[in-house]
C-alpha angles and dihedrals in degrees: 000000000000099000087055090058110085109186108196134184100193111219099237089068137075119277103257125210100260103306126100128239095216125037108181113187114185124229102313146108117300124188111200110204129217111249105281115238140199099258139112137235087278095049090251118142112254114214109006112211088007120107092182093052091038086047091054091052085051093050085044097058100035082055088056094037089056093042088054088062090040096249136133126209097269089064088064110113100170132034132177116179125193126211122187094216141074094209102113089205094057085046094052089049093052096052086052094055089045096055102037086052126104082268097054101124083060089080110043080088130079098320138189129184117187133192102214124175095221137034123182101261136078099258094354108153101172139031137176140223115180126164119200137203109229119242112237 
């Protein structure tokens, strides 16, 4: 399915940090995962306070998430990521940590970070939406 996904960055808009404006993919499958969220197999917050411990569960479960459709990063093809700050410079650290993680190539796709002031869970500070295109 790889070859089916173009990512393009038109000329005639800015240099992105890594990420691509347009992602095509031509006729196949797509999943299109719940928002990922800092908790573990019980349900309990990890890294309360920490968004670099609460950005390593999301990458955790999103790994899991992907593996259980039988996709890799690469075959991202959509990713929204919610920060709970308005701080640019925690959003910035948290999109480091994002695309030098073991899911990295997830977000060299159409890509859209958020600050938000509230997220659904009790201390929760990121969640993840990716959709994916299915490998044949």
């Amino acid at each position: 399915m790889t070859e089916k996904i173009t990512r393009i960055n038109p000329d005639q808009l800015h240099h992105t940090p890594g990420y691509h404006h347009v992602t095509v993919v031509e006729a196949g499958r797509t999943a299109h995962l719940a928002g990922q969220c800092p908790l573990d197999r019980n349900g309990d917050l990890v890294g309360p306070g920490s968004f670099e411990e609460q950005t390593d569960q999301v990458v955790a479960n999103a790994s899991v998430a992907l593996a259980a459709v039988s996709a890799q990063p690469h075959h991202v093809v959509r990713s929204v990521i919610y920060v709970r700050s308005d701080d640019r410079d925690v959003l910035g650290a948290t999109w480091d940590r994002l695309t030098n993680s073991a899911i990295g190539a997830a977000f060299t796709t159409a890509s859209t970070l958020l600050g938000v002031t509230q997220l659904g869970f009790s201390g929760q500070l990121v969640e993840l939406d990716l959709t994916v295109a299915l490998p044949d």
